Amino acid sequence: MSAFLLHSRYAWRNGDTAAVLAARRLWRSVNPCVTVVRSDHGGKSPSLAYQGRYGHYCLDYLEKLRAGTGQDHSSRTVRRHYVDDPAKPVSVDADIHLVERPAGRSAPPQDAFVDFPLRLHFMLDTSKGLADTMKHVSRRERENFKRFRLARPWNWRESTELGEFLHFYRYAYVPTMAWRHGALARVEPEDSAVTCVLRRGRFFLLSDEDGPVAGIACRWDGRNRQLTVRLLGVMGGETGHYSAGAMKLLYANLIDWAVRNGVDTIDYQGTEPFLSKGTLQWKRRVSSTVMRAPNFLGDSTIRMYVRRDTDSIREFLVANPVLTEDQDGTLVPTYFYDDRRLPRRDLPGECGTTGAAREIHLDQLLQYTPRRAG
């Protein structure tokens, strides 16, 4: 595939320029079709439905949460609808119905619905020197960085070699994504990774005395002096490299390199807004702010309607607090609870410009929702 086509496709998927965002919005305005995906898990509550165009981001994660520690046996039914207003819920039988809406139409949690961004990005300001930058990194992670650095001899270096990059891509990045996400893993195509990341960014390898154990590749944006993390992984996706601190040291060394090489911002890439998500908690601890995704995914808000009130649905909501969005765009860590279930304040959500955390009693949120056994 030509370099022009690869860059065009990469920009369509990831670009945040005014031209790309305008093209995305135009496509959305002339495309009246939305997909409705209904997901069941062998009768296990809650049943889920997603209405929109980019539903896999939230639905995949919610299915994983619903499955818990067991194997995910979710089954999906997919329908396509041509609608006048994509933000208006279509009729679907589900306990929880998630509907994509344009950004800027959010409201505080009320009347059995909750608004939150489809996708969030965590950012670290590296423009004011190392001491100031590290103030934004949690004390816990600063101590981890120090401990792992002293545990064994490490070598961190930048590479521009195609062979080294392909070895990293095939034997670290792809296996790591498979280990973390299983069948839901999505990887940057190899030709795109070479053309649009390696040749338009920075690639680093972390080695111990036996050779490379991990790597990270970032896209460079000269306009904003920003590095965006795009590919990372440990060799073979092996958990032993995680326990040895390799993944944390990728970030520690990237932060140090960015400060010393004139980078103003590190973008750690996207995540769903649920505080129970491990990658959200990790990125929150090494970031100075959180914001809507700067690409087209930032144009969407999810309105989550709770259609039924049962014990299992209440447990699901309490277990998964979320960064909701108020009308002024403020992101707020939001916790649910009731007289029998305490809010999950062990899952913090504060980061930079987030608003003060709030707790919502489910009797208030679900006061007009039919109560059922189950």
GROMACS .gro file of C-alpha atoms in nm:
model
  374
    1MET     CA    1   0.000   0.000   0.000
    2SER     CA    2   0.130   0.347  -0.085
    3ALA     CA    3   0.258   0.579   0.188
    4PHE     CA    4  -0.010   0.834   0.094
    5LEU     CA    5  -0.289   0.584   0.148
    6LEU     CA    6  -0.138   0.460   0.473
    7HIS     CA    7  -0.111   0.815   0.610
    8SER     CA    8  -0.465   0.895   0.494
    9ARG     CA    9  -0.607   0.591   0.669
   10TYR     CA   10  -0.406   0.662   0.982
   11ALA     CA   11  -0.533   1.020   0.987
   12TRP     CA   12  -0.893   0.904   0.944
   13ARG     CA   13  -0.857   0.670   1.243
   14ASN     CA   14  -0.646   0.891   1.468
   15GLY     CA   15  -0.615   1.243   1.331
   16ASP     CA   16  -0.707   1.547   1.540
   17THR     CA   17  -0.654   1.825   1.285
   18ALA     CA   18  -0.939   2.058   1.196
   19ALA     CA   19  -0.963   1.908   0.847
   20VAL     CA   20  -0.993   1.549   0.970
   21LEU     CA   21  -1.247   1.638   1.237
   22ALA     CA   22  -1.453   1.836   0.985
   23ALA     CA   23  -1.450   1.541   0.745
   24ARG     CA   24  -1.557   1.307   1.023
   25ARG     CA   25  -1.844   1.536   1.123
   26LEU     CA   26  -1.958   1.569   0.763
   27TRP     CA   27  -1.959   1.190   0.721
   28ARG     CA   28  -2.157   1.155   1.040
   29SER     CA   29  -2.414   1.416   0.935
   30VAL     CA   30  -2.492   1.250   0.602
   31ASN     CA   31  -2.494   0.894   0.737
   32PRO     CA   32  -2.833   0.829   0.901
   33CYS     CA   33  -2.756   0.468   0.987
   34VAL     CA   34  -2.674   0.355   1.340
   35THR     CA   35  -2.594   0.008   1.462
   36VAL     CA   36  -2.772  -0.137   1.763
   37VAL     CA   37  -2.591  -0.423   1.934
   38ARG     CA   38  -2.771  -0.620   2.203
   39SER     CA   39  -2.551  -0.833   2.427
   40ASP     CA   40  -2.654  -1.121   2.654
   41HIS     CA   41  -2.446  -1.342   2.879
   42GLY     CA   42  -2.638  -1.663   2.919
   43GLY     CA   43  -2.910  -1.494   3.119
   44LYS     CA   44  -2.665  -1.319   3.350
   45SER     CA   45  -2.776  -0.965   3.430
   46PRO     CA   46  -2.747  -0.701   3.306
   47SER     CA   47  -2.833  -0.736   2.941
   48LEU     CA   48  -2.667  -0.458   2.743
   49ALA     CA   49  -2.747  -0.264   2.427
   50TYR     CA   50  -2.530  -0.015   2.242
   51GLN     CA   51  -2.662   0.229   1.984
   52GLY     CA   52  -2.417   0.423   1.772
   53ARG     CA   53  -2.120   0.390   1.540
   54TYR     CA   54  -1.823   0.329   1.769
   55GLY     CA   55  -1.982   0.105   2.031
   56HIS     CA   56  -1.708  -0.152   2.059
   57TYR     CA   57  -1.507   0.077   2.287
   58CYS     CA   58  -1.756   0.073   2.574
   59LEU     CA   59  -1.947  -0.245   2.501
   60ASP     CA   60  -1.639  -0.466   2.493
   61TYR     CA   61  -1.533  -0.344   2.834
   62LEU     CA   62  -1.880  -0.368   2.990
   63GLU     CA   63  -1.909  -0.726   2.866
   64LYS     CA   64  -1.578  -0.805   3.032
   65LEU     CA   65  -1.701  -0.651   3.358
   66ARG     CA   66  -2.024  -0.846   3.341
   67ALA     CA   67  -1.837  -1.174   3.292
   68GLY     CA   68  -1.626  -1.105   3.601
   69THR     CA   69  -1.343  -1.350   3.655
   70GLY     CA   70  -1.512  -1.619   3.448
   71GLN     CA   71  -1.502  -1.674   3.074
   72ASP     CA   72  -1.698  -1.422   2.871
   73HIS     CA   73  -1.983  -1.604   2.697
   74SER     CA   74  -2.150  -1.289   2.563
   75SER     CA   75  -2.366  -1.330   2.256
   76ARG     CA   76  -2.458  -1.036   2.036
   77THR     CA   77  -2.749  -0.951   1.814
   78VAL     CA   78  -2.678  -0.674   1.563
   79ARG     CA   79  -2.935  -0.460   1.380
   80ARG     CA   80  -2.895  -0.150   1.167
   81HIS     CA   81  -3.141   0.137   1.185
   82TYR     CA   82  -3.192   0.442   0.963
   83VAL     CA   83  -3.296   0.722   1.195
   84ASP     CA   84  -3.371   1.094   1.183
   85ASP     CA   85  -3.200   1.155   1.518
   86PRO     CA   86  -2.919   0.911   1.603
   87ALA     CA   87  -2.923   1.036   1.964
   88LYS     CA   88  -3.284   0.927   2.017
   89PRO     CA   89  -3.301   0.576   2.167
   90VAL     CA   90  -3.452   0.312   1.944
   91SER     CA   91  -3.667   0.039   2.095
   92VAL     CA   92  -3.455  -0.246   2.229
   93ASP     CA   93  -3.510  -0.485   2.519
   94ALA     CA   94  -3.209  -0.442   2.747
   95ASP     CA   95  -3.141  -0.366   3.112
   96ILE     CA   96  -2.883  -0.100   3.025
   97HIS     CA   97  -2.902   0.091   2.697
   98LEU     CA   98  -2.603   0.301   2.589
   99VAL     CA   99  -2.668   0.564   2.322
  100GLU     CA  100  -2.410   0.776   2.140
  101ARG     CA  101  -2.489   1.146   2.140
  102PRO     CA  102  -2.304   1.451   2.007
  103ALA     CA  103  -2.064   1.607   2.255
  104GLY     CA  104  -2.187   1.922   2.425
  105ARG     CA  105  -2.529   1.782   2.515
  106SER     CA  106  -2.439   1.633   2.852
  107ALA     CA  107  -2.639   1.662   3.172
  108PRO     CA  108  -2.577   1.557   3.534
  109PRO     CA  109  -2.697   1.207   3.630
  110GLN     CA  110  -3.076   1.209   3.664
  111ASP     CA  111  -3.394   1.015   3.583
  112ALA     CA  112  -3.215   0.683   3.527
  113PHE     CA  113  -2.952   0.808   3.285
  114VAL     CA  114  -2.584   0.899   3.312
  115ASP     CA  115  -2.374   1.094   3.057
  116PHE     CA  116  -2.004   1.029   3.008
  117PRO     CA  117  -1.749   1.073   2.727
  118LEU     CA  118  -1.700   0.786   2.486
  119ARG     CA  119  -1.323   0.809   2.517
  120LEU     CA  120  -1.076   0.992   2.741
  121HIS     CA  121  -0.708   1.075   2.705
  122PHE     CA  122  -0.470   1.125   2.995
  123MET     CA  123  -0.193   1.379   2.939
  124LEU     CA  124   0.128   1.477   3.117
  125ASP     CA  125   0.274   1.828   3.094
  126THR     CA  126   0.651   1.791   3.054
  127SER     CA  127   0.727   2.151   2.956
  128LYS     CA  128   0.844   2.288   3.293
  129GLY     CA  129   1.135   2.062   3.378
  130LEU     CA  130   1.171   1.726   3.547
  131ALA     CA  131   1.102   1.837   3.903
  132ASP     CA  132   0.772   2.001   3.809
  133THR     CA  133   0.673   1.712   3.583
  134MET     CA  134   0.729   1.453   3.855
  135LYS     CA  135   0.499   1.643   4.091
  136HIS     CA  136   0.213   1.517   3.873
  137VAL     CA  137   0.326   1.155   3.908
  138SER     CA  138   0.186   0.988   4.217
  139ARG     CA  139   0.419   0.922   4.508
  140ARG     CA  140   0.349   0.551   4.473
  141GLU     CA  141   0.468   0.546   4.113
  142ARG     CA  142   0.774   0.762   4.184
  143GLU     CA  143   0.877   0.507   4.444
  144ASN     CA  144   0.808   0.221   4.202
  145PHE     CA  145   1.022   0.389   3.935
  146LYS     CA  146   1.312   0.420   4.178
  147ARG     CA  147   1.276   0.066   4.314
  148PHE     CA  148   1.263  -0.102   3.973
  149ARG     CA  149   1.553   0.105   3.837
  150LEU     CA  150   1.774  -0.016   4.121
  151ALA     CA  151   1.664  -0.380   4.096
  152ARG     CA  152   1.886  -0.468   3.799
  153PRO     CA  153   2.098  -0.302   3.530
  154TRP     CA  154   1.874  -0.154   3.260
  155ASN     CA  155   1.954   0.009   2.930
  156TRP     CA  156   1.719   0.258   2.759
  157ARG     CA  157   1.793   0.370   2.408
  158GLU     CA  158   1.625   0.516   2.101
  159SER     CA  159   1.629   0.316   1.780
  160THR     CA  160   1.550   0.398   1.419
  161GLU     CA  161   1.636   0.051   1.287
  162LEU     CA  162   1.355  -0.113   1.090
  163GLY     CA  163   1.466  -0.462   1.189
  164GLU     CA  164   1.455  -0.380   1.560
  165PHE     CA  165   1.116  -0.218   1.522
  166LEU     CA  166   0.969  -0.517   1.336
  167HIS     CA  167   1.107  -0.753   1.601
  168PHE     CA  168   0.943  -0.540   1.870
  169TYR     CA  169   0.618  -0.519   1.673
  170ARG     CA  170   0.590  -0.895   1.611
  171TYR     CA  171   0.731  -1.034   1.935
  172ALA     CA  172   0.640  -0.772   2.195
  173TYR     CA  173   0.358  -0.542   2.083
  174VAL     CA  174   0.128  -0.801   1.919
  175PRO     CA  175   0.170  -1.066   2.196
  176THR     CA  176   0.116  -0.804   2.466
  177MET     CA  177  -0.207  -0.684   2.305
  178ALA     CA  178  -0.322  -1.045   2.274
  179TRP     CA  179  -0.243  -1.116   2.638
  180ARG     CA  180  -0.420  -0.801   2.761
  181HIS     CA  181  -0.726  -0.809   2.537
  182GLY     CA  182  -0.760  -1.161   2.402
  183ALA     CA  183  -1.001  -1.187   2.110
  184LEU     CA  184  -1.084  -0.816   2.151
  185ALA     CA  185  -0.727  -0.707   2.079
  186ARG     CA  186  -0.691  -0.436   1.813
  187VAL     CA  187  -0.346  -0.367   1.676
  188GLU     CA  188  -0.209  -0.106   1.442
  189PRO     CA  189  -0.142  -0.281   1.107
  190GLU     CA  190   0.226  -0.351   1.057
  191ASP     CA  191   0.270  -0.141   0.743
  192SER     CA  192   0.091   0.151   0.908
  193ALA     CA  193   0.301   0.114   1.224
  194VAL     CA  194   0.621   0.140   1.020
  195THR     CA  195   0.513   0.426   0.795
  196CYS     CA  196   0.301   0.634   1.034
  197VAL     CA  197   0.463   0.572   1.372
  198LEU     CA  198   0.827   0.465   1.334
  199ARG     CA  199   0.895   0.711   1.051
  200ARG     CA  200   0.688   0.989   1.206
  201GLY     CA  201   0.787   0.950   1.568
  202ARG     CA  202   1.024   0.799   1.823
  203PHE     CA  203   1.091   0.436   1.908
  204PHE     CA  204   1.262   0.320   2.229
  205LEU     CA  205   1.383  -0.013   2.362
  206LEU     CA  206   1.436  -0.117   2.723
  207SER     CA  207   1.693  -0.394   2.776
  208ASP     CA  208   1.840  -0.586   3.066
  209GLU     CA  209   2.159  -0.789   3.070
  210ASP     CA  210   1.998  -1.050   2.843
  211GLY     CA  211   1.874  -0.812   2.573
  212PRO     CA  212   1.556  -0.617   2.489
  213VAL     CA  213   1.260  -0.689   2.716
  214ALA     CA  214   1.017  -0.410   2.623
  215GLY     CA  215   0.960  -0.125   2.380
  216ILE     CA  216   0.745   0.179   2.318
  217ALA     CA  217   0.673   0.370   1.996
  218CYS     CA  218   0.527   0.720   1.989
  219ARG     CA  219   0.393   0.949   1.720
  220TRP     CA  220   0.552   1.296   1.719
  221ASP     CA  221   0.340   1.608   1.666
  222GLY     CA  222   0.571   1.900   1.594
  223ARG     CA  223   0.285   2.152   1.597
  224ASN     CA  224   0.219   2.096   1.964
  225ARG     CA  225   0.552   1.939   2.060
  226GLN     CA  226   0.363   1.633   2.174
  227LEU     CA  227   0.447   1.264   2.191
  228THR     CA  228   0.151   1.029   2.166
  229VAL     CA  229   0.204   0.674   2.285
  230ARG     CA  230   0.092   0.441   2.009
  231LEU     CA  231   0.253   0.097   2.051
  232LEU     CA  232   0.407  -0.066   2.354
  233GLY     CA  233   0.471  -0.414   2.482
  234VAL     CA  234   0.696  -0.661   2.660
  235MET     CA  235   0.866  -0.950   2.488
  236GLY     CA  236   0.630  -1.242   2.440
  237GLY     CA  237   0.364  -1.061   2.642
  238GLU     CA  238   0.516  -1.242   2.942
  239THR     CA  239   0.384  -1.144   3.283
  240GLY     CA  240   0.729  -1.186   3.435
  241HIS     CA  241   0.842  -0.870   3.258
  242TYR     CA  242   0.554  -0.683   3.418
  243SER     CA  243   0.645  -0.802   3.766
  244ALA     CA  244   1.008  -0.702   3.703
  245GLY     CA  245   0.887  -0.347   3.635
  246ALA     CA  246   0.958  -0.331   3.262
  247MET     CA  247   0.626  -0.168   3.172
  248LYS     CA  248   0.653   0.095   3.444
  249LEU     CA  249   1.012   0.171   3.342
  250LEU     CA  250   0.901   0.231   2.984
  251TYR     CA  251   0.693   0.521   3.116
  252ALA     CA  252   0.958   0.640   3.364
  253ASN     CA  253   1.224   0.660   3.095
  254LEU     CA  254   0.986   0.812   2.841
  255ILE     CA  255   0.898   1.091   3.086
  256ASP     CA  256   1.266   1.158   3.154
  257TRP     CA  257   1.352   1.158   2.781
  258ALA     CA  258   1.060   1.388   2.697
  259VAL     CA  259   1.163   1.647   2.955
  260ARG     CA  260   1.523   1.646   2.834
  261ASN     CA  261   1.435   1.667   2.465
  262GLY     CA  262   1.194   1.959   2.445
  263VAL     CA  263   0.866   1.768   2.450
  264ASP     CA  264   0.580   1.973   2.599
  265THR     CA  265   0.319   1.699   2.642
  266ILE     CA  266   0.289   1.321   2.654
  267ASP     CA  267  -0.048   1.181   2.546
  268TYR     CA  268  -0.096   0.835   2.693
  269GLN     CA  269  -0.376   0.758   2.446
  270GLY     CA  270  -0.735   0.661   2.510
  271THR     CA  271  -0.934   0.467   2.764
  272GLU     CA  272  -1.295   0.414   2.863
  273PRO     CA  273  -1.408   0.640   3.152
  274PHE     CA  274  -1.482   0.364   3.406
  275LEU     CA  275  -1.276   0.394   3.725
  276SER     CA  276  -1.265   0.015   3.758
  277LYS     CA  277  -1.047  -0.005   3.448
  278GLY     CA  278  -0.686  -0.081   3.537
  279THR     CA  279  -0.534   0.120   3.252
  280LEU     CA  280  -0.734   0.427   3.356
  281GLN     CA  281  -0.601   0.402   3.711
  282TRP     CA  282  -0.245   0.359   3.585
  283LYS     CA  283  -0.261   0.652   3.344
  284ARG     CA  284  -0.425   0.869   3.609
  285ARG     CA  285  -0.126   0.816   3.840
  286VAL     CA  286   0.125   0.941   3.580
  287SER     CA  287  -0.077   1.230   3.431
  288SER     CA  288  -0.142   1.596   3.497
  289THR     CA  289  -0.480   1.619   3.328
  290VAL     CA  290  -0.756   1.420   3.160
  291MET     CA  291  -0.963   1.533   2.864
  292ARG     CA  292  -1.194   1.410   2.592
  293ALA     CA  293  -1.018   1.228   2.312
  294PRO     CA  294  -0.876   1.493   2.077
  295ASN     CA  295  -0.973   1.289   1.769
  296PHE     CA  296  -1.322   1.211   1.636
  297LEU     CA  297  -1.402   0.993   1.937
  298GLY     CA  298  -1.407   1.309   2.146
  299ASP     CA  299  -1.713   1.424   1.952
  300SER     CA  300  -1.932   1.161   2.120
  301THR     CA  301  -2.099   1.140   2.458
  302ILE     CA  302  -2.256   0.819   2.586
  303ARG     CA  303  -2.591   0.841   2.758
  304MET     CA  304  -2.639   0.529   2.966
  305TYR     CA  305  -3.007   0.455   3.034
  306VAL     CA  306  -3.088   0.212   3.315
  307ARG     CA  307  -3.414   0.048   3.210
  308ARG     CA  308  -3.469  -0.189   3.502
  309ASP     CA  309  -3.392  -0.178   3.874
  310THR     CA  310  -3.269  -0.510   4.012
  311ASP     CA  311  -3.012  -0.613   4.271
  312SER     CA  312  -2.770  -0.735   4.006
  313ILE     CA  313  -2.796  -0.409   3.810
  314ARG     CA  314  -2.739  -0.208   4.126
  315GLU     CA  315  -2.433  -0.418   4.206
  316PHE     CA  316  -2.303  -0.361   3.854
  317LEU     CA  317  -2.344   0.018   3.882
  318VAL     CA  318  -2.189   0.039   4.228
  319ALA     CA  319  -1.891  -0.172   4.119
  320ASN     CA  320  -1.816   0.056   3.824
  321PRO     CA  321  -1.800   0.426   3.908
  322VAL     CA  322  -1.742   0.648   3.607
  323LEU     CA  323  -1.608   0.988   3.504
  324THR     CA  324  -1.931   1.163   3.410
  325GLU     CA  325  -1.955   1.498   3.235
  326ASP     CA  326  -2.152   1.804   3.343
  327GLN     CA  327  -2.306   2.061   3.110
  328ASP     CA  328  -1.998   2.284   3.132
  329GLY     CA  329  -1.772   1.997   3.025
  330THR     CA  330  -1.628   1.928   3.370
  331LEU     CA  331  -1.537   1.564   3.425
  332VAL     CA  332  -1.657   1.440   3.763
  333PRO     CA  333  -1.571   1.109   3.937
  334THR     CA  334  -1.919   0.972   4.009
  335TYR     CA  335  -1.992   0.692   4.255
  336PHE     CA  336  -2.318   0.504   4.302
  337TYR     CA  337  -2.441   0.352   4.626
  338ASP     CA  338  -2.754   0.257   4.818
  339ASP     CA  339  -2.846   0.155   5.171
  340ARG     CA  340  -2.691  -0.189   5.122
  341ARG     CA  341  -2.390  -0.106   4.904
  342LEU     CA  342  -2.112   0.140   4.980
  343PRO     CA  343  -1.963   0.362   4.706
  344ARG     CA  344  -1.635   0.232   4.561
  345ARG     CA  345  -1.419   0.517   4.689
  346ASP     CA  346  -1.124   0.278   4.673
  347LEU     CA  347  -1.126   0.358   4.299
  348PRO     CA  348  -1.008   0.721   4.283
  349GLY     CA  349  -1.087   0.938   3.983
  350GLU     CA  350  -0.927   1.275   4.054
  351CYS     CA  351  -0.679   1.399   3.794
  352GLY     CA  352  -0.582   1.758   3.721
  353THR     CA  353  -0.894   1.951   3.623
  354THR     CA  354  -1.158   1.697   3.730
  355GLY     CA  355  -1.433   1.829   3.953
  356ALA     CA  356  -1.497   1.719   4.310
  357ALA     CA  357  -1.615   1.361   4.337
  358ARG     CA  358  -1.985   1.304   4.395
  359GLU     CA  359  -2.193   1.017   4.525
  360ILE     CA  360  -2.540   0.934   4.394
  361HIS     CA  361  -2.790   0.720   4.581
  362LEU     CA  362  -2.944   0.469   4.344
  363ASP     CA  363  -3.288   0.519   4.497
  364GLN     CA  364  -3.265   0.875   4.365
  365LEU     CA  365  -3.126   0.785   4.023
  366LEU     CA  366  -3.373   0.500   3.968
  367GLN     CA  367  -3.679   0.646   4.138
  368TYR     CA  368  -3.888   0.618   3.818
  369THR     CA  369  -3.742   0.285   3.704
  370PRO     CA  370  -3.945  -0.037   3.754
  371ARG     CA  371  -3.810  -0.239   4.047
  372ARG     CA  372  -3.780  -0.614   3.983
  373ALA     CA  373  -3.637  -0.919   4.150
  374GLY     CA  374  -3.305  -1.046   4.027
   0.00000   0.00000   0.00000
